Coordinates of C-alpha atoms in Angstrom, one line a residue:
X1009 CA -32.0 -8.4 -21.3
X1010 CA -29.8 -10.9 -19.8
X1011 CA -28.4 -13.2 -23.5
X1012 CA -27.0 -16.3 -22.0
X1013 CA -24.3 -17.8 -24.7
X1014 CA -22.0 -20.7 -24.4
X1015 CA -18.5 -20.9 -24.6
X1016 CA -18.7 -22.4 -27.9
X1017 CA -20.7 -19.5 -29.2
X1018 CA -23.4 -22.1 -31.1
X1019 CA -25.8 -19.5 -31.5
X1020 CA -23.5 -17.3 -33.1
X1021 CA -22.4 -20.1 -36.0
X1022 CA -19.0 -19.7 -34.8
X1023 CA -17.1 -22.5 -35.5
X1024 CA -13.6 -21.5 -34.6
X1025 CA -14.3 -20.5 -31.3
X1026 CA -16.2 -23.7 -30.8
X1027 CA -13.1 -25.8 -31.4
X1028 CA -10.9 -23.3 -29.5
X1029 CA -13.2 -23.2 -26.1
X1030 CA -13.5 -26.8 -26.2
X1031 CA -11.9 -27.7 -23.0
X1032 CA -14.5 -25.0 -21.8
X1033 CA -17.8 -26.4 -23.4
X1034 CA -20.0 -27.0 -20.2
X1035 CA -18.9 -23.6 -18.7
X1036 CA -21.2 -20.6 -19.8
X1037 CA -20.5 -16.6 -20.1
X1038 CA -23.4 -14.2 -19.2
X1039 CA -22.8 -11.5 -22.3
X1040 CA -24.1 -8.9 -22.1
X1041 CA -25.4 -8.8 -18.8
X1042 CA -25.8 -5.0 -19.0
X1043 CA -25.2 -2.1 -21.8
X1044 CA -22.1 -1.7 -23.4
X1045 CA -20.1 1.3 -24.2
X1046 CA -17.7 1.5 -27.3
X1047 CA -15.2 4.0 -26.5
X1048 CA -13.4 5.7 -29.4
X1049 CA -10.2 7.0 -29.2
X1050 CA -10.5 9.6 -31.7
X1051 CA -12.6 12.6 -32.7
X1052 CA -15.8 12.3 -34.5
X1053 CA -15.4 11.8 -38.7
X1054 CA -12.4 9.8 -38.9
X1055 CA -11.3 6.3 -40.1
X1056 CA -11.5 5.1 -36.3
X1057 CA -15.4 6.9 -35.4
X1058 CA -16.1 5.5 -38.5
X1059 CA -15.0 1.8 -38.1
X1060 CA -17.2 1.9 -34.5
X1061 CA -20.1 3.3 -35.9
X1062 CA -20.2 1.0 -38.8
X1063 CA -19.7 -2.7 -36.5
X1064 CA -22.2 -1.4 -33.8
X1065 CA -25.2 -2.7 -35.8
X1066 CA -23.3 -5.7 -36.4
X1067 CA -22.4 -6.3 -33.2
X1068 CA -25.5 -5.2 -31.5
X1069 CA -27.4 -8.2 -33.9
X1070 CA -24.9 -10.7 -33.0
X1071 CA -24.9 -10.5 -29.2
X1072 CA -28.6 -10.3 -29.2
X1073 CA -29.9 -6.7 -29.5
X1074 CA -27.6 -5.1 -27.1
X1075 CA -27.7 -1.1 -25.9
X1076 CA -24.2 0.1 -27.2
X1077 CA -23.2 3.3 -26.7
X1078 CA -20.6 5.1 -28.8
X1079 CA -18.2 7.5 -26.7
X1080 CA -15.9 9.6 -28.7
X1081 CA -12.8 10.4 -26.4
X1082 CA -10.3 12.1 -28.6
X1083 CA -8.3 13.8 -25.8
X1084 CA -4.5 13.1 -25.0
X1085 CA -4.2 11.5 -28.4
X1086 CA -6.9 8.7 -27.6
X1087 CA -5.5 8.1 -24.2
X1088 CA -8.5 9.0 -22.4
X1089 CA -10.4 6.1 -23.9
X1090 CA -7.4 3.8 -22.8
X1091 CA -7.8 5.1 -19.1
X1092 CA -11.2 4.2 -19.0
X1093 CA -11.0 1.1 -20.1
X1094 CA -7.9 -0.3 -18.4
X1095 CA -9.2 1.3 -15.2
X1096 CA -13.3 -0.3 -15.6
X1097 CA -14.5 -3.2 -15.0
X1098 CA -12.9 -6.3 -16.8
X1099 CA -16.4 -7.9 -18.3
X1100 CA -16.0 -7.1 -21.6
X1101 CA -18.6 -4.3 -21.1
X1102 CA -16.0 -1.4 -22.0
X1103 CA -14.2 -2.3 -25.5
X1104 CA -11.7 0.4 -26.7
X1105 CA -11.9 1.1 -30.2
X1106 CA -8.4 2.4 -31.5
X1107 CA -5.9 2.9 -34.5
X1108 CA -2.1 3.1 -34.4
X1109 CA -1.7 5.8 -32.2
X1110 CA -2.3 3.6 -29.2
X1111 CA 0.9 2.0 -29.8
X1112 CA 2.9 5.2 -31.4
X1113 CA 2.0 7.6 -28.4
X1114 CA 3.0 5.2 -26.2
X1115 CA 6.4 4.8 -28.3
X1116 CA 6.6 8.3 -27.7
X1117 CA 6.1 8.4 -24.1
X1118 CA 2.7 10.3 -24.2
X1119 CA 0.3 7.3 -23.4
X1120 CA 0.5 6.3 -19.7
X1121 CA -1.8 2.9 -20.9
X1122 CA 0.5 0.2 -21.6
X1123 CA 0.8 -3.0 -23.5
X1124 CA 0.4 -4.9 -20.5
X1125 CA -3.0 -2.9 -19.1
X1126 CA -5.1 -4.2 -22.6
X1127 CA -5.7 -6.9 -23.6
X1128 CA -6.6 -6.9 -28.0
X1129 CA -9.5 -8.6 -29.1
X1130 CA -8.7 -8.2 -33.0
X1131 CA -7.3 -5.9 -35.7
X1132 CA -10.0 -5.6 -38.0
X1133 CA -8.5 -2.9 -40.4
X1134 CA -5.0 -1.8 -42.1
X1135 CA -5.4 1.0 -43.5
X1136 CA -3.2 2.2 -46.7
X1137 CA -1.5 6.1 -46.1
X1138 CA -0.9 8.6 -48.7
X1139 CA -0.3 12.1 -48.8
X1140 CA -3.4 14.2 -49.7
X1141 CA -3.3 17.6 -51.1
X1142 CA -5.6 20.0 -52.6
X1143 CA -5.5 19.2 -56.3
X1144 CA -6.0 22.5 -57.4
X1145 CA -2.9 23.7 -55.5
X1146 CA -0.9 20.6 -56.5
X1147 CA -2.0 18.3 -59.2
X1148 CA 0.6 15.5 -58.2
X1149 CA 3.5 14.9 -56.7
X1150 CA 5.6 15.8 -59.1
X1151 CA 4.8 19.6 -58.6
X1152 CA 4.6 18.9 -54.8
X1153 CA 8.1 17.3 -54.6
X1154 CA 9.4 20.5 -57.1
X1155 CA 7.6 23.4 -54.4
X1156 CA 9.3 21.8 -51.4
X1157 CA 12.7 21.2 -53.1
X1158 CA 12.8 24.7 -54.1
X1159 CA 11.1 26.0 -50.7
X1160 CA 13.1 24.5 -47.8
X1161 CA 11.2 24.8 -44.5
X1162 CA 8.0 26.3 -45.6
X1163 CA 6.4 23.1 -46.9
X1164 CA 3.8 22.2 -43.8
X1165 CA 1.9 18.8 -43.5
X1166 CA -0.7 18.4 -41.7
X1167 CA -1.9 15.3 -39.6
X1168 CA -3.9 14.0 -36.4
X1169 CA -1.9 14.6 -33.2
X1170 CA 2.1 14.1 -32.6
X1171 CA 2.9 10.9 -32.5
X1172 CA 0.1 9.6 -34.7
X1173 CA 0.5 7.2 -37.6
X1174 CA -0.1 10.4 -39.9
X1175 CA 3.0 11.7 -37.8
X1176 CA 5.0 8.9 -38.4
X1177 CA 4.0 8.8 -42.2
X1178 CA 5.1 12.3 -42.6
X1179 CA 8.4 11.7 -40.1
X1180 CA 9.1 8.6 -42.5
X1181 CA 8.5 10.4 -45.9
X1182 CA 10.8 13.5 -44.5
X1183 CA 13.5 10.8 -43.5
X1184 CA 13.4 8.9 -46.3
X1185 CA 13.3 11.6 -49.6
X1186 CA 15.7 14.5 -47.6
X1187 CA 12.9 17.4 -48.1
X1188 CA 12.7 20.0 -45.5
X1189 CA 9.1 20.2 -44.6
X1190 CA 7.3 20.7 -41.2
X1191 CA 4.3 19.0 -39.3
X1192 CA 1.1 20.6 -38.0
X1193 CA -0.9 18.3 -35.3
X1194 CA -4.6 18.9 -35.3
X1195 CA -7.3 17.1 -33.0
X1196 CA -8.8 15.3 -35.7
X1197 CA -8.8 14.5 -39.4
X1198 CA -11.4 16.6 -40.3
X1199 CA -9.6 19.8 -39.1
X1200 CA -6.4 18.9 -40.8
X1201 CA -8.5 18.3 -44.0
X1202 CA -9.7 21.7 -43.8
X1203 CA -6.7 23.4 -43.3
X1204 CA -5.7 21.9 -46.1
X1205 CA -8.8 23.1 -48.0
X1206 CA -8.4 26.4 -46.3
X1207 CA -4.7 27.0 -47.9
X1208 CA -3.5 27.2 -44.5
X1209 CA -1.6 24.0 -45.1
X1210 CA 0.4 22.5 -47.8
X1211 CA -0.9 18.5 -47.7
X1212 CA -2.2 16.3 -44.6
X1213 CA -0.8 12.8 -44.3
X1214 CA -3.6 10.4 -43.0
X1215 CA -5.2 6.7 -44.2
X1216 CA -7.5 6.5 -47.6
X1217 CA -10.9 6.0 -46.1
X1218 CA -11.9 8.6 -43.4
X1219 CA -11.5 11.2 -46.8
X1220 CA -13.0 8.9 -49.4
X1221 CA -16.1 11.3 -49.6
X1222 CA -14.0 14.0 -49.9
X1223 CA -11.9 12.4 -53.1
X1224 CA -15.1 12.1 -54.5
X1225 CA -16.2 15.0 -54.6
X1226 CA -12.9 16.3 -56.0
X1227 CA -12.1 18.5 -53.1
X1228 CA -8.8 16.2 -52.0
X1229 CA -6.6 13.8 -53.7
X1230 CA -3.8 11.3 -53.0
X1231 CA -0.7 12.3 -54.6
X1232 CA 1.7 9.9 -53.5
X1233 CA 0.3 6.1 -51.7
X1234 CA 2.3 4.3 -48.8
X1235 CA 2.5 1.4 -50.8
X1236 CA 4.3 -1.4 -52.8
X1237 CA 2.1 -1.1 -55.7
X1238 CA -0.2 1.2 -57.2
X1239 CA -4.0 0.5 -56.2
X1240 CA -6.6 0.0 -58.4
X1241 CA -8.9 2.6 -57.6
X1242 CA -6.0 5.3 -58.1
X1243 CA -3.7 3.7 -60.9
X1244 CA -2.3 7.3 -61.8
X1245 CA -0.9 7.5 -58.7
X1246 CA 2.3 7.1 -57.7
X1247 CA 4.1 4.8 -54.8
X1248 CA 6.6 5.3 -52.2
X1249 CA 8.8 2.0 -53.3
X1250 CA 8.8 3.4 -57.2
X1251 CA 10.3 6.5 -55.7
X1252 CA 12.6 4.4 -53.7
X1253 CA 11.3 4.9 -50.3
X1254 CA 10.5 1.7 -48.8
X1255 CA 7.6 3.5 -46.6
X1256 CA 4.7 1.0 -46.6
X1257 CA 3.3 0.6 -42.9
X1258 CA -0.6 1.4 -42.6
X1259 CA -2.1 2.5 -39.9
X1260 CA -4.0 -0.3 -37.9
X1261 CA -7.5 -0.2 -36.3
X1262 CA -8.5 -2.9 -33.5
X1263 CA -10.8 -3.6 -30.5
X1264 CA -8.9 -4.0 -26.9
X1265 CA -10.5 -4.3 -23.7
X1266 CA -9.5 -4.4 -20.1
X1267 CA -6.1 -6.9 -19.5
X1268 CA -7.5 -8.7 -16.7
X1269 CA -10.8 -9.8 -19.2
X1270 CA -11.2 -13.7 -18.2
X1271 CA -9.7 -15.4 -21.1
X1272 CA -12.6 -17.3 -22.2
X1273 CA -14.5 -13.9 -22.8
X1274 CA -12.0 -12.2 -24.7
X1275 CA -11.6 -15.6 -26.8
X1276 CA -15.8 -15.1 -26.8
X1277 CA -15.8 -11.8 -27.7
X1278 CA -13.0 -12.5 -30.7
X1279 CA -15.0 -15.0 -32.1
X1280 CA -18.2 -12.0 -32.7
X1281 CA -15.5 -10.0 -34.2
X1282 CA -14.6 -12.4 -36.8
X1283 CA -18.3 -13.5 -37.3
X1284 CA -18.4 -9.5 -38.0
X1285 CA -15.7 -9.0 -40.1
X1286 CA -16.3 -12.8 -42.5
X1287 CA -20.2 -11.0 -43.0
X1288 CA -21.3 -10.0 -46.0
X1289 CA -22.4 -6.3 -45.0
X1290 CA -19.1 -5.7 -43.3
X1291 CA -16.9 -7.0 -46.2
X1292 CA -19.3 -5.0 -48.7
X1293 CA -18.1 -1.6 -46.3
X1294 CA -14.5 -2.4 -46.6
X1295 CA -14.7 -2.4 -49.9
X1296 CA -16.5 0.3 -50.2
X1297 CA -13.9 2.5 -48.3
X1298 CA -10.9 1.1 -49.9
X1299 CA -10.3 -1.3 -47.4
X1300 CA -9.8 -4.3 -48.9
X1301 CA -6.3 -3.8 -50.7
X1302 CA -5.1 -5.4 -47.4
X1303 CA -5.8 -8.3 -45.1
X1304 CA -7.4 -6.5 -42.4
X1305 CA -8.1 -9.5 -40.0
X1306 CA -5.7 -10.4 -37.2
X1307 CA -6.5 -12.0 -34.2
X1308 CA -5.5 -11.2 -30.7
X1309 CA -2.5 -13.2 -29.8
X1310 CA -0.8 -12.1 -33.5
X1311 CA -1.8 -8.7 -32.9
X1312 CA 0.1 -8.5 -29.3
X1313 CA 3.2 -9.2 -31.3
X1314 CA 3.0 -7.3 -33.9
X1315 CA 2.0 -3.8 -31.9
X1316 CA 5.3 -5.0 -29.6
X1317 CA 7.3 -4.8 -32.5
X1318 CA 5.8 -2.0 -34.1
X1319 CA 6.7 0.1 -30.2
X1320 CA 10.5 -1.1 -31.0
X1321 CA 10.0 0.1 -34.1
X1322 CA 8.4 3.9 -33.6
X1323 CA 10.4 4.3 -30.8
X1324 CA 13.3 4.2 -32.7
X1325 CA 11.7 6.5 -35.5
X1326 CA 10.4 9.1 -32.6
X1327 CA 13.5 9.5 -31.2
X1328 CA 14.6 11.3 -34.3
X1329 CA 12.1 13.1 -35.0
X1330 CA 10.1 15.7 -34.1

């Protein structure tokens, strides 16, 4: 069904976008003129699947009961998805769901998708890393950090892909304390998780929600949190700063679409994100998931800059590492 919506998004409540598509008012956008694809560039299970699966409903609602289908395309690091969607249509039809590895695979010179082929709607999560461990192997970090000091070289860490932000956690933590440990890629978070369960790894570094469940239920634990404080919800735990390590990034998660997009959709289409992320239900999830210890909203423009600075950034880092 064709849902015809002005510029200034009236139906939607969307005050912001009114005042920014001012100029615009009188023109119109036909959205969605046809079904719309979410295309996830991850596996199935982690904090990216996850972060689709839970804003479909949401967005399905506020663009009128839209068909959305939700395409997991995990291959090549997420650059599959990329592909697609820089090489579609630009209606707005194909949005590209992704985390951090966009931006550090391309740093590392394994994403052929570039800055200048998507265009970002919004980042809607940052996501606090830790390192997780099997508590019944390692019941903190203290016992961690005394295994790998005394074992040099057999420590292994687990993580999505090379060159993914759980890469760049564990190449940051390696740099930063001096311990001799090595990284194990896996194609998703659930398969480094159970290597880690399986005792076929030492510890997996990743973000806090995609293994929330799994802290529940005892199975996994954070031992040491990317972070300048400790968090609430794990007080015992310990932070990179208090162990001198100034290692705090997260690891982002944002919409894109096609970098030809006219801008008065992509402006359109930012302005259902943010009625998304301000609702109730979706704040209620975040918190739910232990995403609310930081701001997770940043808009299009502000996130161009900041994944530019970040590819400075992990270039640099990748370039060392390995």
């Amino acid at each position: 069904m064709l849902i015809k919506k002005t510029l200034k998004a009236a139906t939607l409540g969307l005050a912001l976008v009114g005042v920014a598509l001012g100029a615009n008012a009188d023109e119109a956008v036909d959205f969605p003129s046809k079904p719309l694809q979410f295309l996830v560039a991850a596996g199935a299970g982690g904090g990216v699947d996850n972060f689709a699966r839970v804003v479909r409903p949401m967005f399905e609602e506020a663009v009128g009961g839209a068909r959305i289908t939700v395409v997991n395309l995990p291959s090549a690091s997420g650059a599959l998805a990329h592909q697609r969607t820089a090489n579609g249509a630009p209606d707005g039809h194909t949005l590209d769901f992704a985390s951090t590895t966009y931006v550090t695979s391309l740093a590392a010179g394994q994403n052929p998708v570039g800055l200048d082929q998507l265009t970002p709607i919004a980042r809607m999560q940052s996501d606090v890393m830790a390192l997780f461990v099997n508590p019944e192997r390692y019941p903190d970090f203290e016992s961690f950090l005394e295994y790998a000091k005394a074992n040099p070289g057999k420590v292994t860490v687990g993580g999505t892909h090379t060159a993914s932000p759980d890469h760049v956690a564990f190449l940051s933590l390696r740099d930063a304390s001096g311990l001799d440990m090595n990284f194990i890629p896996y194609d998703s978070t659930g398969n480094a998780t159970a290597n880690v369960l399986g005792g076929n790894i030492d510890a997996t570094t990743t973000s806090l929600s995609p293994l929330l469940s799994y802290i529940e239920a005892g199975q996994m634990m954070p031992i040491l949190i990317f972070s300048e404080e400790r968090l609430d919800h794990y007080p015992d735990v310990p932070t990179t700063v208090e162990h001198g390590w100034d290692l705090t990034d997260g690891n982002d998660r944002a919409v894109f679409v096609h970098a030809d997009t006219p801008a008065e959709l992509v402006q359109h289409l930012e302005g259902v994100f943010k009625e998304i992320f301000d609702s109730e239900t979706y704040q209620a999830y975040a918190e739910r998931v232990n995403l609310a210890y930081r701001e997770g909203w940043m808009g299009g423009e502000e996130y161009r800059q900041r994944l530019e600075n970040n590819y400075a950034l992990y270039s640099r880092l990748l370039q060392n590492g390995n």
